[in-house]
DNA sequence: AGCAGAGCCCTATCATGCTA
DNA sequence: TAGCATGATAGGGCTCTGCT
């Protein structure tokens, strides 16, 4: 057994890592580095422009909490979902106008002095988001409402979610948190800072899946799949348990049960609710759900 | 802390098989 | 045939997981 007494250059370390990586009892984790890719000559037709985004906030409630850090990075991907070019990485801190809870500082590393007098550059941030073909985040249902509230001009943009729009388990992954997924892709990083989370998200998107294509391709395909929202407006009270059992969720604000169904399942679901819930005497309301409103707080 | 979805555990119920 | 043990299945409730 040889003891390593001094660490060498990056090249030496890489050579050692490759050696260790070949042993069946060891696996090497490499520190994630920012993704920088350039197109040789402009952007080719058929290439999609995306905007990877992450926010750090004072808490989980979009109604009462505020954004304290916003990070985003544009990227361009080919039809197979491979990232062919990346834009500049942007991130801003913002003063929420009230003290940051110690729990949030412990989690994000962001304290009151870090954000004092700081503010997001609204016009630049908004234009980077609205100029992209879609926005992508890990758990878009969290980021989207905060972004739309802080930057109202970005409302209605298409969102892709790498947490819910990818079936990680069937692709052979354990857990779904960003650091855990990256680790299974052979990388580690300092999580829970917006800018490093965005860099991690880019690596995640570019990762090939066993089923073919990349994470980005799978997520975009799932996000753009046609779907319908059925609103059981005016459903008889005694059918509430039936609706709940069928997967409908109670919308306390609008006071009706709702369920999102894939396009292919719409006819069957519509027939079920008309017969079982309305007894053939009324009909539910329904609307198309696209990636533009799926994660929005207004949906 | 809030929310949605997935997964797990416990219990109830029913069918089946064995034994006295 | 009655009584008991065992296994499969379904449903309810609880816990965990993601995000800050």
Coordinates of C-alpha atoms in Angstrom, one line a residue, chain A:
Chain A
X1 CA 0.0 0.0 0.0
X2 CA 1.5 3.3 -1.1
X3 CA 0.7 6.4 0.9
X4 CA 0.2 9.7 -1.1
X5 CA 2.2 12.3 0.8
X6 CA 1.8 15.2 -1.6
X7 CA -0.9 16.0 -4.2
X8 CA 0.3 16.9 -7.6
X9 CA -0.9 19.0 -10.5
X10 CA -4.4 18.8 -11.9
X11 CA -3.1 16.6 -14.7
X12 CA -1.4 14.3 -12.2
X13 CA -4.6 14.1 -10.1
X14 CA -6.7 13.4 -13.2
X15 CA -4.4 10.5 -14.1
X16 CA -4.7 9.1 -10.6
X17 CA -8.5 9.6 -10.7
X18 CA -8.8 7.7 -14.0
X19 CA -6.8 4.9 -12.5
X20 CA -9.0 4.7 -9.4
X21 CA -12.1 5.0 -11.5
X22 CA -11.3 1.8 -13.3
X23 CA -11.3 -0.2 -10.0
X24 CA -14.7 -1.8 -9.4
X25 CA -14.6 -1.0 -5.7
X26 CA -14.1 2.8 -6.1
X27 CA -15.9 5.6 -7.8
X28 CA -14.4 9.1 -8.3
X29 CA -16.4 12.2 -7.8
X30 CA -15.1 15.3 -9.6
X31 CA -15.8 18.9 -8.5
X32 CA -18.4 20.4 -10.9
X33 CA -17.0 23.2 -13.0
X34 CA -19.1 25.9 -14.7
X35 CA -20.3 24.8 -18.2
X36 CA -18.8 26.9 -21.0
X37 CA -19.6 26.0 -24.6
X38 CA -19.4 28.0 -27.7
X39 CA -20.9 27.5 -31.1
X40 CA -18.3 27.6 -33.9
X41 CA -20.5 29.8 -36.2
X42 CA -23.7 31.3 -34.8
X43 CA -26.8 29.5 -33.8
X44 CA -28.1 26.9 -36.2
X45 CA -31.8 26.6 -37.2
X46 CA -33.6 24.0 -35.0
X47 CA -31.6 24.9 -31.9
X48 CA -33.7 25.8 -28.9
X49 CA -32.7 28.6 -26.5
X50 CA -33.3 27.9 -22.9
X51 CA -32.9 29.8 -19.7
X52 CA -31.8 27.8 -16.6
X53 CA -32.9 29.5 -13.4
X54 CA -32.7 29.3 -9.6
X55 CA -33.9 31.5 -6.8
X56 CA -33.0 31.7 -3.2
X57 CA -35.8 33.2 -1.0
X58 CA -36.5 34.1 2.6
X59 CA -38.9 31.1 2.8
X60 CA -41.3 28.8 1.0
X61 CA -44.5 31.0 0.9
X62 CA -44.7 33.0 -2.3
X63 CA -47.3 35.2 -0.6
X64 CA -45.2 36.5 2.2
X65 CA -41.6 35.6 1.4
X66 CA -39.2 37.4 -1.0
X67 CA -36.4 36.6 -3.4
X68 CA -32.9 37.2 -2.0
X69 CA -30.9 35.8 -4.9
X70 CA -31.6 35.1 -8.6
X71 CA -29.3 33.3 -10.9
X72 CA -29.8 32.4 -14.5
X73 CA -27.9 31.3 -17.5
X74 CA -29.0 31.1 -21.1
X75 CA -28.0 28.0 -23.2
X76 CA -28.7 26.6 -26.6
X77 CA -29.5 22.9 -27.3
X78 CA -29.7 20.8 -30.4
X79 CA -32.8 18.6 -31.2
X80 CA -31.3 15.7 -29.3
X81 CA -31.2 17.8 -26.1
X82 CA -27.4 18.3 -26.1
X83 CA -26.2 21.7 -24.9
X84 CA -24.2 23.2 -27.8
X85 CA -23.6 26.7 -26.4
X86 CA -23.9 28.5 -23.1
X87 CA -24.3 32.2 -22.4
X88 CA -22.9 34.3 -19.6
X89 CA -23.8 33.3 -16.0
X90 CA -25.8 36.0 -14.2
X91 CA -26.7 36.3 -10.6
X92 CA -27.9 39.1 -8.3
X93 CA -28.5 39.4 -4.6
X94 CA -31.5 41.5 -3.4
X95 CA -32.3 43.1 -0.1
X96 CA -35.7 41.7 1.1
X97 CA -36.3 44.7 3.3
X98 CA -36.4 42.6 6.5
X99 CA -34.0 40.5 8.4
X100 CA -33.1 37.1 7.0
X101 CA -34.0 34.2 9.3
X102 CA -30.9 32.3 10.7
X103 CA -32.3 29.0 9.2
X104 CA -32.3 30.6 5.7
X105 CA -28.7 31.9 6.3
X106 CA -27.6 28.5 7.4
X107 CA -29.2 26.9 4.3
X108 CA -28.1 29.4 1.7
X109 CA -25.1 31.1 3.2
X110 CA -26.8 34.5 2.5
X111 CA -26.9 36.9 5.5
X112 CA -28.2 40.4 5.9
X113 CA -24.8 42.1 5.1
X114 CA -24.6 40.2 1.8
X115 CA -27.9 41.7 0.5
X116 CA -27.8 45.2 2.1
X117 CA -28.6 47.8 -0.6
X118 CA -28.4 45.1 -3.3
X119 CA -31.1 44.7 -6.1
X120 CA -31.8 42.5 -9.1
X121 CA -31.3 44.2 -12.4
X122 CA -35.0 43.9 -13.5
X123 CA -34.8 44.8 -17.2
X124 CA -31.8 42.5 -17.9
X125 CA -33.1 39.6 -15.9
X126 CA -36.6 39.9 -17.5
X127 CA -35.2 40.1 -21.0
X128 CA -33.0 37.1 -20.5
X129 CA -36.0 35.1 -19.5
X130 CA -38.5 36.4 -22.1
X131 CA -36.0 36.1 -25.0
X132 CA -35.6 32.3 -24.3
X133 CA -37.8 29.7 -25.9
X134 CA -38.4 28.2 -22.4
X135 CA -37.3 28.5 -18.8
X136 CA -36.0 25.5 -16.8
X137 CA -35.6 24.9 -13.1
X138 CA -35.3 22.1 -10.6
X139 CA -38.8 22.1 -9.1
X140 CA -40.3 24.8 -11.3
X141 CA -43.4 24.9 -9.2
X142 CA -41.3 26.6 -6.5
X143 CA -39.2 29.0 -8.7
X144 CA -41.9 30.0 -11.2
X145 CA -44.3 31.7 -8.8
X146 CA -41.5 33.6 -7.1
X147 CA -40.0 34.7 -10.5
X148 CA -43.4 35.8 -11.9
X149 CA -44.2 37.7 -8.7
X150 CA -40.8 39.5 -8.7
X151 CA -40.6 40.0 -12.5
X152 CA -44.2 40.3 -13.7
X153 CA -43.1 41.0 -17.3
X154 CA -42.0 37.3 -17.4
X155 CA -45.5 35.9 -16.7
X156 CA -46.8 33.3 -19.1
X157 CA -43.4 32.0 -20.3
X158 CA -43.1 28.2 -20.9
X159 CA -41.5 26.4 -17.9
X160 CA -39.8 23.0 -17.8
X161 CA -39.2 21.2 -14.5
X162 CA -36.3 18.7 -14.1
X163 CA -37.8 17.4 -10.8
X164 CA -41.2 16.4 -12.0
X165 CA -40.9 16.2 -15.8
X166 CA -38.3 13.4 -15.6
X167 CA -39.0 9.9 -14.3
X168 CA -35.7 9.6 -12.4
X169 CA -36.5 6.2 -10.8
X170 CA -37.1 4.5 -14.1
X171 CA -33.9 6.0 -15.4
X172 CA -32.0 4.2 -12.6
X173 CA -31.5 7.2 -10.2
X174 CA -32.0 7.1 -6.4
X175 CA -33.5 10.3 -4.9
X176 CA -34.3 13.4 -6.8
X177 CA -32.5 16.3 -5.1
X178 CA -30.1 18.3 -7.4
X179 CA -26.9 17.4 -5.4
X180 CA -27.9 13.8 -5.2
X181 CA -28.5 13.5 -8.9
X182 CA -25.3 15.3 -9.7
X183 CA -23.4 12.9 -7.4
X184 CA -24.8 9.9 -9.4
X185 CA -23.5 11.6 -12.5
X186 CA -20.0 11.7 -11.0
X187 CA -19.9 15.3 -9.7
X188 CA -20.1 17.2 -6.4
X189 CA -20.6 20.9 -5.7
X190 CA -21.4 23.5 -3.1
X191 CA -25.2 23.3 -3.3
X192 CA -27.9 25.9 -2.2
X193 CA -26.3 28.9 -3.8
X194 CA -28.3 30.1 -6.8
X195 CA -25.3 30.4 -9.2
X196 CA -23.8 27.0 -8.4
X197 CA -27.3 25.4 -8.5
X198 CA -27.8 26.8 -12.1
X199 CA -24.4 25.4 -13.1
X200 CA -25.4 22.1 -11.7
X201 CA -28.7 22.3 -13.6
X202 CA -26.9 22.7 -16.9
X203 CA -24.8 19.6 -16.3
X204 CA -28.0 17.8 -15.3
X205 CA -29.8 18.8 -18.5
X206 CA -26.9 17.7 -20.7
X207 CA -26.6 14.3 -19.1
X208 CA -27.5 11.3 -21.4
X209 CA -30.2 9.0 -20.1
X210 CA -30.3 5.2 -20.5
X211 CA -33.5 5.5 -22.5
X212 CA -31.7 7.7 -25.1
X213 CA -31.5 11.4 -25.5
X214 CA -30.6 13.7 -22.6
X215 CA -32.4 14.9 -19.4
X216 CA -33.3 18.1 -21.3
X217 CA -34.9 16.2 -24.2
X218 CA -36.9 14.0 -21.8
X219 CA -38.0 17.0 -19.7
X220 CA -39.1 19.1 -22.7
X221 CA -41.0 16.2 -24.2
X222 CA -42.9 15.7 -21.0
X223 CA -43.5 19.4 -20.5
X224 CA -44.9 19.9 -24.0
X225 CA -47.2 16.9 -23.9
X226 CA -50.8 18.0 -24.4
X227 CA -52.9 18.0 -21.2
X228 CA -56.2 19.2 -19.9
X229 CA -57.4 20.6 -16.6
X230 CA -60.9 19.5 -15.6
X231 CA -62.6 21.8 -13.1
X232 CA -65.5 20.1 -11.4
X233 CA -67.4 23.4 -10.9
X234 CA -70.6 23.0 -9.0
X235 CA -70.1 19.3 -8.2
X236 CA -72.6 18.0 -5.6
X237 CA -71.1 18.0 -2.1
X238 CA -71.8 14.2 -1.7
X239 CA -69.4 13.4 -4.6
X240 CA -66.4 14.9 -2.9
X241 CA -65.0 11.6 -1.7
X242 CA -65.5 10.1 -5.2
X243 CA -63.6 13.0 -6.7
X244 CA -60.8 12.8 -4.1
X245 CA -60.4 9.0 -4.7
X246 CA -60.2 9.7 -8.5
X247 CA -57.2 12.0 -7.9
X248 CA -59.0 15.4 -8.0
X249 CA -57.6 18.1 -5.7
X250 CA -59.6 20.7 -3.8
X251 CA -58.9 24.3 -4.9
X252 CA -59.8 26.2 -1.8
X253 CA -59.5 29.6 -3.4
X254 CA -61.7 28.8 -6.4
X255 CA -63.9 26.4 -4.4
X256 CA -64.0 23.5 -6.8
X257 CA -62.2 20.1 -7.4
X258 CA -59.6 20.0 -10.3
X259 CA -57.5 17.3 -12.0
X260 CA -54.9 17.5 -14.8
X261 CA -55.2 14.7 -17.3
X262 CA -53.0 13.8 -20.3
X263 CA -54.6 14.5 -23.7
X264 CA -55.0 10.8 -24.5
X265 CA -57.0 10.2 -21.3
X266 CA -59.4 13.2 -21.6
X267 CA -62.4 11.5 -23.3
X268 CA -62.5 8.8 -20.7
X269 CA -62.2 11.2 -17.8
X270 CA -64.8 13.5 -19.2
X271 CA -67.3 10.8 -19.6
X272 CA -66.6 9.5 -16.1
X273 CA -67.2 12.8 -14.4
X274 CA -70.3 13.7 -16.4
X275 CA -71.9 10.3 -15.4
X276 CA -70.6 9.7 -11.9
X277 CA -70.4 13.2 -10.5
X278 CA -73.0 15.2 -12.4
X279 CA -75.4 12.3 -13.1
X280 CA -75.7 13.4 -16.7
X281 CA -77.4 16.7 -15.7
X282 CA -74.4 19.0 -15.9
X283 CA -70.9 19.2 -17.3
X284 CA -67.5 20.2 -15.8
X285 CA -65.4 23.1 -17.1
X286 CA -62.2 22.2 -18.8
X287 CA -59.2 24.1 -20.2
X288 CA -56.0 23.2 -22.0
X289 CA -52.9 23.1 -19.8
X290 CA -49.6 24.0 -21.5
X291 CA -46.1 24.5 -20.2
X292 CA -46.9 28.2 -20.1
X293 CA -49.3 27.9 -17.1
X294 CA -48.6 24.5 -15.5
X295 CA -46.2 25.9 -12.8
X296 CA -47.7 29.4 -12.4
X297 CA -49.4 30.4 -9.2
X298 CA -52.3 31.7 -11.2
X299 CA -53.0 28.3 -12.8

